[in-house]
Coordinates of C-alpha atoms (C1' of nucleotides) in Angstrom, one line a residue:
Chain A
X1 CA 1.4 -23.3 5.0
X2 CA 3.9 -20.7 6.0
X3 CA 5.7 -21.3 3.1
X4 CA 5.4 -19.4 -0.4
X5 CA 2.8 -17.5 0.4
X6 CA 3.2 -15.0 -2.3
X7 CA 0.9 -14.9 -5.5
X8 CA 2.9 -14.7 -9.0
X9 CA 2.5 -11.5 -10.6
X10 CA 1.4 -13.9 -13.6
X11 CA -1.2 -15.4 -11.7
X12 CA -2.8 -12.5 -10.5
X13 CA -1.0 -9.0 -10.0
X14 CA -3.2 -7.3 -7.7
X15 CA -3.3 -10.8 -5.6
X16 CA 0.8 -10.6 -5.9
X17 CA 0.4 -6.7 -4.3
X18 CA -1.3 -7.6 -1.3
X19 CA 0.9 -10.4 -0.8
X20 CA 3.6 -8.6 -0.8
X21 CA 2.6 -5.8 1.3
X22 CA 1.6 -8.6 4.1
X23 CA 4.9 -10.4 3.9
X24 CA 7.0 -7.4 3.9
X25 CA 4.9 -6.8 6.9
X26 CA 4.5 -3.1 5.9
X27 CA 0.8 -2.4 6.6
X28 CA -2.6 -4.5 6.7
X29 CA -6.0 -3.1 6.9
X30 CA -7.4 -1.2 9.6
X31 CA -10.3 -3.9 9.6
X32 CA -12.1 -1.7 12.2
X33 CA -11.7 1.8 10.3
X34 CA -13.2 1.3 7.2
X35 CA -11.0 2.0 3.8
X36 CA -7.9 2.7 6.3
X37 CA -4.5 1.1 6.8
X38 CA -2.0 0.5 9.7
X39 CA 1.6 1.1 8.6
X40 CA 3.7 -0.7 10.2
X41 CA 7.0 -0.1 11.1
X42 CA 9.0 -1.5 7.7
X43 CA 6.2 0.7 5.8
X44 CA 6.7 3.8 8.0
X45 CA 10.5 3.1 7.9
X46 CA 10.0 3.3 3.8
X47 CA 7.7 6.6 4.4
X48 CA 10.2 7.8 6.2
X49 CA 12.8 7.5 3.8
X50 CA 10.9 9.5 1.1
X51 CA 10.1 12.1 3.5
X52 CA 14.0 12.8 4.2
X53 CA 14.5 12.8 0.7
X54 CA 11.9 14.9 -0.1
X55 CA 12.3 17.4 3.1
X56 CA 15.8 17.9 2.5
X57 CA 15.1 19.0 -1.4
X58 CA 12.2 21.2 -0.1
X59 CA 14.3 22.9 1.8
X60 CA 17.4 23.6 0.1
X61 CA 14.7 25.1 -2.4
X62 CA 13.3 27.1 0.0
X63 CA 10.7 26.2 1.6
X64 CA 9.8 26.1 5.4
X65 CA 7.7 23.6 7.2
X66 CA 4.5 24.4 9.2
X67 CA 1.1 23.0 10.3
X68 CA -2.7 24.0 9.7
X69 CA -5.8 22.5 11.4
X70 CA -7.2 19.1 10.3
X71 CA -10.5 20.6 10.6
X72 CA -11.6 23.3 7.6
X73 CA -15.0 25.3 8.0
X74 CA -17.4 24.0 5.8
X75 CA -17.9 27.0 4.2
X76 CA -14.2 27.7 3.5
X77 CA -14.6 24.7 0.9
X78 CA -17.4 26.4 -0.8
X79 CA -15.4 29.6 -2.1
X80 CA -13.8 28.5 -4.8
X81 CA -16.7 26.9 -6.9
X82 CA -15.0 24.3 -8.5
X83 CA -12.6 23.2 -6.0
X84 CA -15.6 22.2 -3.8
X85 CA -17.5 20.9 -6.6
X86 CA -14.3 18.6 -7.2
X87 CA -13.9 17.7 -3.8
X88 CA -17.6 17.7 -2.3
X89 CA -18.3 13.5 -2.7
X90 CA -15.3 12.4 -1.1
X91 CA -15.6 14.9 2.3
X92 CA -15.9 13.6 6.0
X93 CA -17.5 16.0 7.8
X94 CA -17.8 16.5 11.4
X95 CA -21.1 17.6 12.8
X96 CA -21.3 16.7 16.4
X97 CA -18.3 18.1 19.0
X98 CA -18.2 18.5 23.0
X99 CA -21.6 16.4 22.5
X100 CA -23.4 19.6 20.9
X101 CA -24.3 19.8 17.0
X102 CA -22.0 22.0 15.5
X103 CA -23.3 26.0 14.2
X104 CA -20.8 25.6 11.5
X105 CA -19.7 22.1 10.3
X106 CA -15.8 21.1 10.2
X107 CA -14.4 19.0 7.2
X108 CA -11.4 16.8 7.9
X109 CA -8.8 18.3 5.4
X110 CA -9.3 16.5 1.8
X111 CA -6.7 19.0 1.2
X112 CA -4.8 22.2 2.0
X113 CA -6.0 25.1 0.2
X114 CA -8.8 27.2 1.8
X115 CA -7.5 26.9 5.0
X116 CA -4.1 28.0 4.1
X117 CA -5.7 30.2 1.9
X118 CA -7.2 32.1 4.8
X119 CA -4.1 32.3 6.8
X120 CA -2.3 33.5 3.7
X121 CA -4.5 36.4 3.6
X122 CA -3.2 37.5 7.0
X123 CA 0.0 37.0 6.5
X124 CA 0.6 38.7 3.5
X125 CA 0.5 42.1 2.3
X126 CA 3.0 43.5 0.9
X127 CA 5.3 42.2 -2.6
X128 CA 7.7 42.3 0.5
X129 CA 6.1 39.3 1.9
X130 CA 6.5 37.5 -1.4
X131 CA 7.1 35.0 -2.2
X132 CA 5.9 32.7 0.5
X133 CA 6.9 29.2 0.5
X134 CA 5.2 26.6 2.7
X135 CA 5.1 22.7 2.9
X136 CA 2.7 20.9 5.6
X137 CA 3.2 17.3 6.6
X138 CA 0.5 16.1 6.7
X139 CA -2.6 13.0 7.0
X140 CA -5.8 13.8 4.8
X141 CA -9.1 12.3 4.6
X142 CA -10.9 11.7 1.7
X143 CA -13.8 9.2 1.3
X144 CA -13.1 7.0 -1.9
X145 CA -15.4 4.5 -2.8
X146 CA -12.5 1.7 -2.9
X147 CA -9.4 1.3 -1.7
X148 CA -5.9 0.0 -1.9
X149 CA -3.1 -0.7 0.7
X150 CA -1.1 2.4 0.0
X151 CA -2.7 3.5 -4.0
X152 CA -5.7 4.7 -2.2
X153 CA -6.8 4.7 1.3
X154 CA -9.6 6.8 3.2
X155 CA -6.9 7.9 5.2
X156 CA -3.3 9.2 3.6
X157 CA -0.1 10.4 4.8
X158 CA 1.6 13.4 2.1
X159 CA 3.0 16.5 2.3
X160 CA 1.3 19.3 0.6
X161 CA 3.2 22.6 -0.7
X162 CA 1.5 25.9 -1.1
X163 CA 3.2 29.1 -2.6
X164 CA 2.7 32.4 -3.2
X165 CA 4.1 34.7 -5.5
X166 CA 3.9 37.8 -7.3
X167 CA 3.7 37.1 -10.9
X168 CA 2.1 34.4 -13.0
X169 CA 5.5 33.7 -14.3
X170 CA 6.7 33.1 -10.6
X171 CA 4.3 30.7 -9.9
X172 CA 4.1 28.6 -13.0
X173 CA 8.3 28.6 -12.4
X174 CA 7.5 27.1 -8.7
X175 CA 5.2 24.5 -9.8
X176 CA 7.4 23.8 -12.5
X177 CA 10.4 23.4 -10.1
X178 CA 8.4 21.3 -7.4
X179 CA 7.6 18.7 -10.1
X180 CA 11.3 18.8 -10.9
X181 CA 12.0 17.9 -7.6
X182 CA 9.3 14.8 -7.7
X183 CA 10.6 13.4 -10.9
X184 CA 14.3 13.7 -8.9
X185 CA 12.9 11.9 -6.0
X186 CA 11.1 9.5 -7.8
X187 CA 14.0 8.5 -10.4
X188 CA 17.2 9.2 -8.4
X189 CA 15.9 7.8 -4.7
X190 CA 13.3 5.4 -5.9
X191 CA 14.3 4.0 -9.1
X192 CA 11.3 4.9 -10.7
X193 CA 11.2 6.3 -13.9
X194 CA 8.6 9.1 -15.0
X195 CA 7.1 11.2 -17.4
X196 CA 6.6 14.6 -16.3
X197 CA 3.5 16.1 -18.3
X198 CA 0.7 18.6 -18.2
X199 CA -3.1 17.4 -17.5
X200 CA -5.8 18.0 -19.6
X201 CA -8.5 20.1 -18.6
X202 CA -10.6 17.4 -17.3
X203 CA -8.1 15.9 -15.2
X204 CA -6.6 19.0 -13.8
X205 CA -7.0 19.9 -9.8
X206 CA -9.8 21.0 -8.6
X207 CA -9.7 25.1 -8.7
X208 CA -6.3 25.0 -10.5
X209 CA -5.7 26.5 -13.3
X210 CA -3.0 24.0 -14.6
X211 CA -2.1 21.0 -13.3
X212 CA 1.8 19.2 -14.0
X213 CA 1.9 15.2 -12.7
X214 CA 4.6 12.6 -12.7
X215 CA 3.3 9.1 -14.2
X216 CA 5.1 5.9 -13.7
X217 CA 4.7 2.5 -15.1
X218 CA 3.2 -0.5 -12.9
X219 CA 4.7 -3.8 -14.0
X220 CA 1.7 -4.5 -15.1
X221 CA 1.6 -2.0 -17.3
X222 CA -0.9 0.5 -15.3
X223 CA -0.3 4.1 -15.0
X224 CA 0.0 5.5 -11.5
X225 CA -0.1 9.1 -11.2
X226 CA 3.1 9.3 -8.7
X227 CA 2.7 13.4 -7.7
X228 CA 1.0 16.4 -9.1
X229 CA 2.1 20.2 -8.7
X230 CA -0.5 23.0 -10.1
X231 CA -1.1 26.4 -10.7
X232 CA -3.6 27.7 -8.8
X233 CA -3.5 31.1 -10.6
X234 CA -5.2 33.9 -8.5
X235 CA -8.3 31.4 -7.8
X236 CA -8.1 30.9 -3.9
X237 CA -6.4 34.4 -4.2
X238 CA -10.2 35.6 -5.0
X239 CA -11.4 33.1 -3.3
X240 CA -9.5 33.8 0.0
X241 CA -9.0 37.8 -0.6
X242 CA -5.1 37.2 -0.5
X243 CA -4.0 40.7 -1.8
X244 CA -0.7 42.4 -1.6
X245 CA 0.5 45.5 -2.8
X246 CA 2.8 45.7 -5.7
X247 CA 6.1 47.9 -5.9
X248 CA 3.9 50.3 -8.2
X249 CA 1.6 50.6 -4.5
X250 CA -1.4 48.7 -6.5
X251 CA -3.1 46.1 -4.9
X252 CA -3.2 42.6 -7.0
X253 CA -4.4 38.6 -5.6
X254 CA -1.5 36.7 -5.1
X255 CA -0.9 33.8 -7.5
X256 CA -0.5 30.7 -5.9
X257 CA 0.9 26.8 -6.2
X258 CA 0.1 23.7 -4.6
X259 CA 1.9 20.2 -5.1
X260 CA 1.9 17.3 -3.3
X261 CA 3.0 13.4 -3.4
X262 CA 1.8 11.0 -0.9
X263 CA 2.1 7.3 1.1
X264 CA 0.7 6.1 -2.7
X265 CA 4.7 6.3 -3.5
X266 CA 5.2 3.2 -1.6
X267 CA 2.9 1.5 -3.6
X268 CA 4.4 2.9 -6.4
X269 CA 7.7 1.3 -5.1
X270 CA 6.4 -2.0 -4.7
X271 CA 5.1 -2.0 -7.9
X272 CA 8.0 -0.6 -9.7
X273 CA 10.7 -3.3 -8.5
X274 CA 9.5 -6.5 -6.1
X275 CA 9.0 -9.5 -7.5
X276 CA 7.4 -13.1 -6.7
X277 CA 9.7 -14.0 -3.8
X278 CA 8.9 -10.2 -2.2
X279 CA 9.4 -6.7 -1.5
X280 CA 12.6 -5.2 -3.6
X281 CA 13.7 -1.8 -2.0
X282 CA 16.0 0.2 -4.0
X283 CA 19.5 1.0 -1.9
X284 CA 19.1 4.4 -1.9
X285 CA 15.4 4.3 -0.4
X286 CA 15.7 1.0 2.0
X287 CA 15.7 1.7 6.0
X288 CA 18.6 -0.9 6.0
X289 CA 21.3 -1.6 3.1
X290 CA 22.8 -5.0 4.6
X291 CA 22.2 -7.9 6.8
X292 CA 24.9 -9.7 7.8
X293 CA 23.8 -13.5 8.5
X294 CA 26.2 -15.6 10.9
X295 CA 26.0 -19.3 10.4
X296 CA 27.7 -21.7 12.8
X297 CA 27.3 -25.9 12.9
X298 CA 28.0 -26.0 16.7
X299 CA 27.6 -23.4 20.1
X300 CA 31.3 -23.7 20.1
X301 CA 31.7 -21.8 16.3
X302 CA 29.1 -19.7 17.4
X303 CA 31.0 -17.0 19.6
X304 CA 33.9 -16.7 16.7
X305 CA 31.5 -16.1 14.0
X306 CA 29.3 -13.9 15.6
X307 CA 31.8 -11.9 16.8
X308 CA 33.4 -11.7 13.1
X309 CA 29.9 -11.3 12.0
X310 CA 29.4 -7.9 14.4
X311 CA 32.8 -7.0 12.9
X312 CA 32.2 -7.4 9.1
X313 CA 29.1 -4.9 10.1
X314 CA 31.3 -2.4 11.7
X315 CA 33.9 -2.4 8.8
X316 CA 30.5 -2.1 6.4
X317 CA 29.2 0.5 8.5
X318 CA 32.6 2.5 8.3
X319 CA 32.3 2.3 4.6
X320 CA 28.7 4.1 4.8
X321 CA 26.8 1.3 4.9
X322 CA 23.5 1.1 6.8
X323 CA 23.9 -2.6 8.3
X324 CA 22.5 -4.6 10.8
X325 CA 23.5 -8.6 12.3
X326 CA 20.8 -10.6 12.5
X327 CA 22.4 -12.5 15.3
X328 CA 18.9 -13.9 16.9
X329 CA 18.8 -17.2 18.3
X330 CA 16.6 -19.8 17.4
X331 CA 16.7 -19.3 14.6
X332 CA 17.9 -20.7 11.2
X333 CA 20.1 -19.1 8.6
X334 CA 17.6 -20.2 5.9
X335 CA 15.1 -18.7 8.2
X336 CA 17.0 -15.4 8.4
X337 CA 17.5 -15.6 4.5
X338 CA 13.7 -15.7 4.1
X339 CA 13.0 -13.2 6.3
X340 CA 15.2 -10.3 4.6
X341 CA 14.5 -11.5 1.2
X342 CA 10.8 -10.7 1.6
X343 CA 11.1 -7.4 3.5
X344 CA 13.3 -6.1 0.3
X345 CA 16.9 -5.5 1.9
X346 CA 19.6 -5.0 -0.8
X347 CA 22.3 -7.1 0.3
X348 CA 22.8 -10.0 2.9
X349 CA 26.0 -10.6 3.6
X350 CA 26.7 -14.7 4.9
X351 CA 29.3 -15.7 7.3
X352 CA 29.9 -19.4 8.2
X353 CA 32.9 -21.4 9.2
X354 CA 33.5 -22.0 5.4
X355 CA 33.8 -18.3 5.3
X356 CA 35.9 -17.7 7.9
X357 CA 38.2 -20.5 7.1
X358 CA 38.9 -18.7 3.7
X359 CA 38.8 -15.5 4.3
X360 CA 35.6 -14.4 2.9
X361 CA 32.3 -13.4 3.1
X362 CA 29.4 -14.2 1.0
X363 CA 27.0 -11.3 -0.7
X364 CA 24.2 -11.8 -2.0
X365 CA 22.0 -9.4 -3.8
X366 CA 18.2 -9.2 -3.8
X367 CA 17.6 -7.9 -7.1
X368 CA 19.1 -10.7 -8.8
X369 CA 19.7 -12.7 -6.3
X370 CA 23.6 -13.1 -7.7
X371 CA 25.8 -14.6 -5.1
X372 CA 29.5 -13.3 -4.4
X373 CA 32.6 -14.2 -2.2
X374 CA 34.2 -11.3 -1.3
X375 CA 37.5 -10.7 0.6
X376 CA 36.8 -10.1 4.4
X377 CA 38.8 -7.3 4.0
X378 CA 37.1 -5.7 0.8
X379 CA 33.7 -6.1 1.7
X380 CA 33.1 -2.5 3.2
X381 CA 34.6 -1.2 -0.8
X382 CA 32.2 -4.2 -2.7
X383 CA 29.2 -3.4 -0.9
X384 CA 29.2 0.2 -1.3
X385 CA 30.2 -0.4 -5.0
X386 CA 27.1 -2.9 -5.5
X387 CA 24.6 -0.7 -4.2
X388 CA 25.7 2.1 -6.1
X389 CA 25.3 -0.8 -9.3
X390 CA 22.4 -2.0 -8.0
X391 CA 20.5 1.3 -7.5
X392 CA 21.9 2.2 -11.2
X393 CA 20.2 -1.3 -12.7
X394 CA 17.2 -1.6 -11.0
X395 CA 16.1 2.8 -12.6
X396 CA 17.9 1.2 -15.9
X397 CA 15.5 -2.0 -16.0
X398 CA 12.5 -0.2 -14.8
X399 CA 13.1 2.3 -17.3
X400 CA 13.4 -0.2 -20.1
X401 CA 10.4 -1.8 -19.3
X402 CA 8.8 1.8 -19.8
X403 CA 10.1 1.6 -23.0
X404 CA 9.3 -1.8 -23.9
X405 CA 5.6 -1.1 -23.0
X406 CA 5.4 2.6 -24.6
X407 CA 3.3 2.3 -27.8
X408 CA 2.7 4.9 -30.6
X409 CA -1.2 5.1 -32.1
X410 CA -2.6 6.7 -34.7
X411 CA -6.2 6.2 -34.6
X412 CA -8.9 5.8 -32.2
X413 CA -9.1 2.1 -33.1
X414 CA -5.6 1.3 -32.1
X415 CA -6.2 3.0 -28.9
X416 CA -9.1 0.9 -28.2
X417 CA -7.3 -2.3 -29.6
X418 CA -4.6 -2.0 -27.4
X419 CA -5.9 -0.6 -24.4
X420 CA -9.0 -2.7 -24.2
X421 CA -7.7 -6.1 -22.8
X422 CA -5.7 -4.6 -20.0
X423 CA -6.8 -5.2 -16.5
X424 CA -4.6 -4.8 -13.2
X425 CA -4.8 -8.7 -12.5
X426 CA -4.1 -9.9 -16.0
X427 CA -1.5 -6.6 -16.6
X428 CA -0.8 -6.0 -20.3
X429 CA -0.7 -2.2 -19.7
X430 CA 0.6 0.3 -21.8
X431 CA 1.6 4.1 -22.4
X432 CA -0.3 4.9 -25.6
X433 CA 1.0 7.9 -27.3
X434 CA -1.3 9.4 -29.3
X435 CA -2.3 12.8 -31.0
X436 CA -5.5 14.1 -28.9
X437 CA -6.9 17.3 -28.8
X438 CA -7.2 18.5 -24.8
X439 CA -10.9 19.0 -24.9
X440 CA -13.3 17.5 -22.4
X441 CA -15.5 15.6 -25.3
X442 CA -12.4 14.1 -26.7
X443 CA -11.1 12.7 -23.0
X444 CA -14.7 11.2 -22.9
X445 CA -14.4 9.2 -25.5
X446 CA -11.3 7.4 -24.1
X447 CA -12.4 7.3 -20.8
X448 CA -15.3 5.3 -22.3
X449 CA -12.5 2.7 -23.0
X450 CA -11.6 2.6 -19.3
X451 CA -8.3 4.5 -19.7
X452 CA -7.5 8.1 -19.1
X453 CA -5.1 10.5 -20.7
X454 CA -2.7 10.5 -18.3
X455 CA -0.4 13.5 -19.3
X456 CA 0.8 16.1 -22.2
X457 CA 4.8 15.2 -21.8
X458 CA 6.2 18.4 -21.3
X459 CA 9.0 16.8 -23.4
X460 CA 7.9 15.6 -26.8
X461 CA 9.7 12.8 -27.5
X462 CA 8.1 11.6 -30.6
X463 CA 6.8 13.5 -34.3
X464 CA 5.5 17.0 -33.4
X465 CA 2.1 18.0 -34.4
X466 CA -0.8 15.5 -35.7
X467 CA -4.6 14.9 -36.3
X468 CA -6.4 14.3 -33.3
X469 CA -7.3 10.5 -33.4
X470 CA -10.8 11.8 -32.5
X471 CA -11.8 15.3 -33.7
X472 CA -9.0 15.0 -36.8
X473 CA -8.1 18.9 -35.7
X474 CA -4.0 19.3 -35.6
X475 CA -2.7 19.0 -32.1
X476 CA 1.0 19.8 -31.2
X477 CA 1.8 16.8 -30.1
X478 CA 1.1 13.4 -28.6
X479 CA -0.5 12.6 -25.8
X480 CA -0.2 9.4 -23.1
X481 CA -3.0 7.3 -23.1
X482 CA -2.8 4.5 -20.4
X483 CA -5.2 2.6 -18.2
X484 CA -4.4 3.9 -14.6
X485 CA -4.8 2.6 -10.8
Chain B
rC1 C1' -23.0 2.6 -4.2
rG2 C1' -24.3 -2.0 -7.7
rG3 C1' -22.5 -7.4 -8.8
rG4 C1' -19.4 -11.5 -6.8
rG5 C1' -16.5 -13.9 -3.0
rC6 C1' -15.2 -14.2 2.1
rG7 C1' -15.2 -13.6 7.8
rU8 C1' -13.9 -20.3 12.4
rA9 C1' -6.9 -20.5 17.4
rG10 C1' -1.5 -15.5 16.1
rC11 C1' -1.5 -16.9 10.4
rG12 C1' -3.6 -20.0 6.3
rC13 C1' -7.8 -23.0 6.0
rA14 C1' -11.6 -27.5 6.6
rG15 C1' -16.4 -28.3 8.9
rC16 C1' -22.0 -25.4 7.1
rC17 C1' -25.4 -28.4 1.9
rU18 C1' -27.9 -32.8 5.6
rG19 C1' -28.4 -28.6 13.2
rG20 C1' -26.3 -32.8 18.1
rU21 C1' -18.9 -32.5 22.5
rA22 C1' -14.9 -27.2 17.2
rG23 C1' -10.8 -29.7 13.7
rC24 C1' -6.2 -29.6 10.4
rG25 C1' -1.5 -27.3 8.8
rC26 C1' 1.9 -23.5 10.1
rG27 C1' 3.4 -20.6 14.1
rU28 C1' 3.9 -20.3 19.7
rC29 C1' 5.6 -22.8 24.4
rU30 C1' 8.8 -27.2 26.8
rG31 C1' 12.5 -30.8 26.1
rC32 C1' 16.0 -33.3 22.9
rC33 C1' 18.4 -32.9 18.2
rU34 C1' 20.1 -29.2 14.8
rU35 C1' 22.0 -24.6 12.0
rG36 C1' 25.4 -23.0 4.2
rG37 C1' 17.8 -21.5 1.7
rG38 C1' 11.5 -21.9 5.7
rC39 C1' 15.5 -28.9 10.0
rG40 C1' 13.5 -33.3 12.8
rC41 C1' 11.2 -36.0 16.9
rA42 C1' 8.1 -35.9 21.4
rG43 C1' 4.8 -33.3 24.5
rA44 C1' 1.7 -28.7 25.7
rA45 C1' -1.0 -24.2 25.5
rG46 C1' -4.3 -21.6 22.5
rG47 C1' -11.7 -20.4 20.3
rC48 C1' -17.7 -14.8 22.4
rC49 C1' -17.0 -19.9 14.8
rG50 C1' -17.3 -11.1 12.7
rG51 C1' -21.8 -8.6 15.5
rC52 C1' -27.0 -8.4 16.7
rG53 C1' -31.7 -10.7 16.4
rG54 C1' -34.9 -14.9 14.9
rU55 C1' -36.2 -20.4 14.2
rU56 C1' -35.2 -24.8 17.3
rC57 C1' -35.0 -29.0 23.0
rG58 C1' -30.3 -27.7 20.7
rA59 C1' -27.1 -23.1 15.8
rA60 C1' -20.3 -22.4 13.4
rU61 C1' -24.2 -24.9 10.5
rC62 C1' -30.9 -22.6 8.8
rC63 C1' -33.3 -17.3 8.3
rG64 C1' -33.0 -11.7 8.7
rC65 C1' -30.4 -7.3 9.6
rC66 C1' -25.7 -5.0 10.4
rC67 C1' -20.2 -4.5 10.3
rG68 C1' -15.6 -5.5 7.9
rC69 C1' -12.1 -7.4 4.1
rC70 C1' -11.0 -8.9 -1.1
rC71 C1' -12.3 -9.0 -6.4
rC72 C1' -15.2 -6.7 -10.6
rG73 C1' -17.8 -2.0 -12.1
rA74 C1' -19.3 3.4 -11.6
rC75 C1' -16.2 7.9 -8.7
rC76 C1' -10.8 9.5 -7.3
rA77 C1' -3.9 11.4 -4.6

RNA sequence: CGGGGCGUAGCGCAGCCUGGUAGCGCGUCUGCCUUGGGCGCAGAAGGCCGGCGGUUCGAAUCCGCCCGCCCCGACCA
């Protein structure tokens, strides 16, 4: 059957994901590449979309664009002892080139660091060459044991920042910023509320010596971590002998910052805001804002409303609307309808003889699915005033249902009674805000309930200080607690 | 990497247990009819039955190995 092909989300969530994904036709499996995906062009047309928005906020903050090598020396992963430590299980590593073994093996990148790190070290010498700002677009390998279309794939598309700077204080302030900047992107662009916090120890970067994320909220209540900014400290500074001299003429490592979000974002968007019938794209993220659909009885209707259909578009368009006709033949408005609906577009905009008999055109939106006739001659001023609404409701619900689904706790027991039936098919999830002391025995003992701590908020939103639910010390404040994709 | 499921036409699946000419729905193509939420009727095309090997007169079907996908665990953006 082609029809109704989607999963409910109360059936089976992750069933409803893939679903989704495949009607929305923005990526399948790479079925011959193990643990990759092909994004197709919706999905890269979404990618694309966060990358402007992000590119453009990179650079008005600074930064400048270049590229390293995919391929890292072994042995540049190896110099900063916890970093490869971290990062050693997931490496591919190429051994055999120009059909001789390798004398030194390449890694494909995992990530950034040593390799920039090495380059860094050339680059800079004096405080005069500080601070140095850098974002890399960029694909990345890394060898999970399971994937997900988009959460988690061998294979991922990001963009990874890495700064220099003089001080400590510099580069905390830059990690600090960038995560500012992902909490913007995320909220503003995609709709998707988060909670900017600090990692604990155990889940910090490999080699960093803090780590910042966002966390959003699944509709299934699952945390995904959405973007992650650290400070490196002077670690690949050692590591990578990247020294400059001061304006006192001492020499000092640089301290550095790294941050990155990735492709998981899409499937962060998804999962923020699509529901049963299909993918829900947020105006100010979707490739395309409108669809105008002509419908005519008979070939002789057909050139009038087509051409008042291409004219509707061009009076949208003029209003700043990005709008396309679907003026293909052969096939059916409901057909059209169906079409749109599952790939997410905001509005569709219907034109039959009805329509043009009175004047009007019909608008529908996809969030809702509320239906409107609209003046011919307004429609440029209502569309651009329901995407602005529309955009502004679908951050407002998404953030209530963060609400809704944030829980306070104030034992271990309530953790675990909580957090215990949760699952990504059967959803459930929740934020569970807790006092936990940041201590690598204490985020044992909730991993051992098959949740994480997902962040310290840097904003504490709830009662201050409390006893650590499991060591009973006072902790400044509460802690999220949430199973997590 | 352990446990489970699956791989047959572009897509979704049946057939496999009990070996004997490869089927159904959707889509595609042609024609007619239609078009306000996946129109209808008639006709047609489309297959290394995931791969390799074995058993057999004969394998989609039985056996072994391999590959891939999905789900559940352990590990992670």
């Amino acid at each position: 059957m082609s029809k109704n092909r989607i999963t409910p989300r109360s059936e089976d969530f992750a069933a409803w994901y893939q679903d989704v994904i495949a009607q929305a036709d923005m990526a399948e499996p790479a079925e011959v590449v193990k643990g990759c995906m092909v994004i197709k062009p919706h999905g890269y047309a979404v990618w694309e979309k966060i990358q402007a928005a992000l590119d453009k906020r990179f650079k008005a903050t600074g930064h400048k664009n270049a590229y390293f090598p995919m391929l890292i020396p072994e042995s540049f992963l190896k110099r900063e002892a916890e970093h490869v430590e971290g990062f050693s299980p997931e490496l591919a590593v190429v051994t055999i080139a120009g059909g001789e073994e390798l004398e030194e093996r390449y890694v494909l990148r995992p990530t950034s660091e040593t390799i920039i790190g090495h380059f860094f070290a050339k680059w800079i010498q004096s405080w005069r060459d500080l601070p140095l700002l850098i974002n890399q677009w960029a694909n990345v390998i890394r060898w999970e044991k399971r994937t997900r279309l988009f959460l988690r794939t061998t294979e991922f598309l990001w963009q990874e920042g890495h700064t220099a700077h003089a001080t400590e204080e510099e580069a905390r302030q830059e990690a600090r910023r960038m995560l500012e900047v992902y909490a913007d992107v995320a909220e503003n662009v995609m709709g998707m509320p988060v909670v900017k916090g600090l990692k604990t120890r155990t889940e910090k970067f490999a080699g960093a010596e803090k780590s910042y994320s966002i966390e959003a909220m699944m509709q299934n209540g699952l945390a995904l971590q959405a973007g992650t900014s650290h400070e490196l400290g002077q670690n690949f500074g050692r590591a990578f002998d990247v020294k400059f001299q001061n304006q006192a003429g001492q020499l000092d490592y640089v301290w550095q910052t790294s941050w990155g979000v990735s492709t998981r974002l899409i499937g962060g968007l998804i999962m923020t805001h699509s529901d049963d019938k299909g993918l829900v794209l947020p105006p100010n993220l979707t490739p395309l804002q409108a669809v105008v659909i002509p419908i005519y009885r008979k070939d002789t209707d057909r050139e009038a409303i087509v051409n008042r259909a291409h004219q509707a578009a061009a009076a949208l368009h003029n209003a700043g609307v990005t709008v396309e006709v679907d003026d293909r033949e052969g096939f059916t408005p409901g057909n059209k309808f169906f079409h749109w609906e599952q790939r997410g577009i905001p509005v569709t905009v219907e034109l039959g003889p009805r329509d043009l008999e009175q004047g009007v055109v019909v608008v529908k939106r996809r969030d809702t699915g509320g239906k409107e006739a609209v003046a011919q001659d307004s429609a440029g001023g209502y569309v651009t005033g329901l995407l602005e609404r529309m955009q502004g409701e679908m951050f407002a619900r998404a953030r209530q249902r963060l609400k809704d689904n944030t829980v306070v706790a104030n034992s271990f027991e309530e953790v675990r009674e909580i957090l215990e039936p949760v699952s990504a098919e059967r959803g459930g999830g929740k934020f569970v805000m807790a006092h936990l002391k940041d201590d690598p025995a204490t985020d044992a003992k909730i991993k051992a309930l098959k949740a994480t701590v997902r962040c310290i908020p840097l904003t504490d939103e709830y009662d201050g200080p409390g006893k650590c639910i499991v060591t009973v010390e006072t902790v400044p404040q509460r802690v999220v607690i949430a199973k997590a994709y």
